[in-house]
C-alpha cells in the first residue's frame, strides 16, 4: 500500500547506495487526508460567507434601511423595512442626519457629501437641487424639503449641516478629522503620492538594480566566500576587543578621577560612585563575553573552513540550477493569491450577519451563531495553509539539491526542479501538511496569548502580564526551533523518502551529533548572509539617492528612496534565503553521504573534492583517536 503510519519509523530499510534519492513512497497519507477534509471545510465557509455576506458593505457602508451604498439591493431586501431593497448605484457615500451623533442618527446613501455649511433647510433644498444629492430620506420629494421636519431621525438632516468630506465612503465633518485637516492644510500626503507617481519609472528601474545587486552578491559569496567569512570574523573580534578595552579605560578614568577628588578633599557624588560600579560591571561582562567568543572561535576554527566549503558548494549548485533562485518568486505569488482569497472570504464572513429591526426602526445586524466558530476555523486555515505553501518551497529546493548532490555526473542532470516538484506532489504532500500542522499548533496559541496581552495591556495585574509575555516568548522560541528542525526534516525526506516523524528524528540526531558544525554554519553563515542583504539594500539606496536627488520636480525624494530600500531588502532576502536553504540542504546531504559510504571503490562518496578533503581530514583524526584508545579497526566517520 502507498503510505505509512504518520509516526512509523522505517529508517532501517535498505538504502539505495547508488542514489539514495530514488527511495520513494507516499508518506503521511492520514495527515494529507485530514488536510484535504479541512480544506473542504474552508470551501464550505467561503460558500457560506459569499451567500450570507456582503463585502461591499465594509467598503461603501450601508444606510439605516439595510441598503449597501453604490450597489443594487433589489435582490436582498430586509423584511418589514419599507425603504429596504433599493438600487443605490451612483450613491457611494453614507450621510448622517446628525453628524454629531452618527451612531444614533438616521443614515442614507448620497452621491455627494455637502461641501459647504448648510445653515437651514432652505440651504439643504438648494444644495440638493444644484448637485442632485438628496440629503433627505428617500421617500421625501425634493420639492417638499422646506415643509418637512428635520432632526436626528429625519426625514431631513438636522441643521446647520457642517461641511464634510468623504472618508472611507462616509461623510465626515472636515473639522472633526485630523487627517483631512492635515491633507488640506499642509498637502504633504498629496505631495508624497505625487512624488511616488512621478518617480515610478525610476523606482521600477531601481528594483531591477536591486535584483542585479542580489545576483552580484550571490556571485561574490560563491567565489569570495573565504575572504568575506574571515573579514566578518576579524571585524567581530576586533570590534569586541576594542569595545571591552574602551569599557575598562572608562572605568579606569572614573577610578583615577575619584582618587584625585579624594586627594583634594572634594566630597564624592553618588552618581559618580554608581557610574564607576556600572562601568566595572559592564567591563567584566564584556571581558567574559569576549573570552567566550575567542574560545568558541578557537573550538570552531576548523569548522569555519566547512562553512566556506559549503558556501562554495552552494554556489556550484545554484550555477547548475539557477532557477532555484526564483523559487521564492513563485512562493510569493502563490502566498499572495492565497492571502487575497483569505481576505475576500474574511470580508464576506465579517458581514454574514442576520439583519433585524431595532426599536428606532433602523436595521441592525446580529451575529450569526456559526460565524464565531467559522472565524477560528478561518484563522487556523490561514496559518496551516501559509506554512504548507512555505514548506512546499523548502522541500522542492531540498529535493533539487539532494538530487544534484547524489548524482555522479552532475553535468548530465536535467529537469531537476521539475522532478523535485513531482516528488512533492506524488509522494510527500502528507509530510508537508504534517510539518505545517506542527507549526500551526504552536503559532496559534502564541497569537492567542498576544491578543490577550494586548487586551490586558492596561491591567493592574503586572504578574499576569509578565506571565503572558514569558509564555509568548517561550512559544516564539519553540516555533523558531521547530521551523529550523522542520526545514532539515524536509531535506531528509527529499533524500530518503521517509515519513515526517522518522525524518525529523533523523534530522534531530544529525543536528545534535554535528552541533559544532551547525553552530558555525548558523552563526557565521547566517550573519554573512544578513550582511549581504544589508549590502544590497544600502547599495540600492545609495544609487537611488544619487539618481533621485537630481530630480528637481520631487518634493520629498527620501520617501521613494525609503520605499525602494524596503523592496531591495525583500528582493535580497528572496535570493539569499534560497542560498541559505541550499547550504543547509548540502550540509544534511554531506552528513548522510558520510553515513552510507566509506570512500571505498565499492562505496565512494558523492561529495566534491573540497568536501572530500574536509571529510578525509576528519576521518584521519578520528582514526588516530581510536588507535590511541586501542581500537583494532577504525569505523567510517559519522558526521
Coordinates of C-alpha atoms in Angstrom, one line a residue, residues 300 302-315 317 397-398 401-402 404-406 484 487-492 495 506-523 525-526 578-595 606-608 611 614-615 618 638-639:
X300 CA 35.2 26.1 15.7
X302 CA 38.3 24.0 11.7
X303 CA 34.5 24.1 11.3
X304 CA 34.7 27.6 9.7
X305 CA 36.5 26.0 6.8
X306 CA 33.4 23.8 6.4
X307 CA 31.3 27.0 6.2
X308 CA 33.5 28.3 3.4
X309 CA 33.4 25.0 1.6
X310 CA 29.6 24.7 1.9
X311 CA 29.2 28.2 0.5
X312 CA 31.3 27.3 -2.5
X313 CA 29.3 24.1 -3.0
X314 CA 26.0 26.1 -2.7
X315 CA 27.4 28.4 -5.4
X317 CA 24.6 24.1 -7.1
X397 CA 14.7 23.2 -3.0
X398 CA 15.9 20.4 -0.7
X401 CA 19.8 20.0 -4.0
X402 CA 19.7 16.4 -2.9
X404 CA 22.2 17.3 -7.6
X405 CA 24.4 16.2 -4.7
X406 CA 23.8 12.5 -5.1
X484 CA 14.5 25.0 11.7
X487 CA 13.4 22.5 7.3
X488 CA 16.1 19.9 7.9
X489 CA 13.4 17.2 8.1
X490 CA 12.3 18.1 4.6
X491 CA 15.8 17.6 3.4
X492 CA 15.9 14.1 5.0
X495 CA 17.0 12.3 0.4
X506 CA 17.0 11.5 11.8
X507 CA 17.4 15.3 11.3
X508 CA 17.4 15.9 15.0
X509 CA 20.1 13.3 15.7
X510 CA 22.2 14.6 12.8
X511 CA 22.0 18.1 14.1
X512 CA 22.8 17.1 17.7
X513 CA 25.8 15.0 16.6
X514 CA 27.1 17.9 14.4
X515 CA 26.3 20.7 16.8
X516 CA 29.6 22.5 16.3
X517 CA 29.3 22.4 12.6
X518 CA 25.7 23.6 12.7
X519 CA 26.6 26.3 15.2
X520 CA 29.4 27.5 12.9
X521 CA 27.1 27.5 9.9
X522 CA 24.3 29.3 11.6
X523 CA 26.4 31.9 13.4
X525 CA 26.9 31.8 7.7
X526 CA 23.7 33.4 8.6
X578 CA 17.3 30.4 -1.0
X579 CA 21.1 30.4 -0.7
X580 CA 20.7 29.7 3.0
X581 CA 18.4 26.8 2.3
X582 CA 20.7 25.3 -0.3
X583 CA 23.6 25.5 2.2
X584 CA 21.6 23.7 4.9
X585 CA 20.5 21.1 2.5
X586 CA 24.1 20.4 1.3
X587 CA 25.2 20.0 5.0
X588 CA 22.5 17.3 5.5
X589 CA 23.4 15.6 2.3
X590 CA 27.0 15.7 3.3
X591 CA 26.2 14.1 6.7
X592 CA 24.0 11.4 5.0
X593 CA 26.8 10.7 2.4
X594 CA 29.2 10.1 5.2
X595 CA 26.9 7.6 6.9
X606 CA 29.2 11.6 -3.6
X607 CA 30.9 14.7 -2.2
X608 CA 33.1 17.0 -4.3
X611 CA 34.2 18.3 0.8
X614 CA 37.4 18.0 4.7
X615 CA 35.9 14.5 5.2
X618 CA 38.0 14.3 9.9
X638 CA 29.9 9.6 11.4
X639 CA 29.4 13.2 10.5

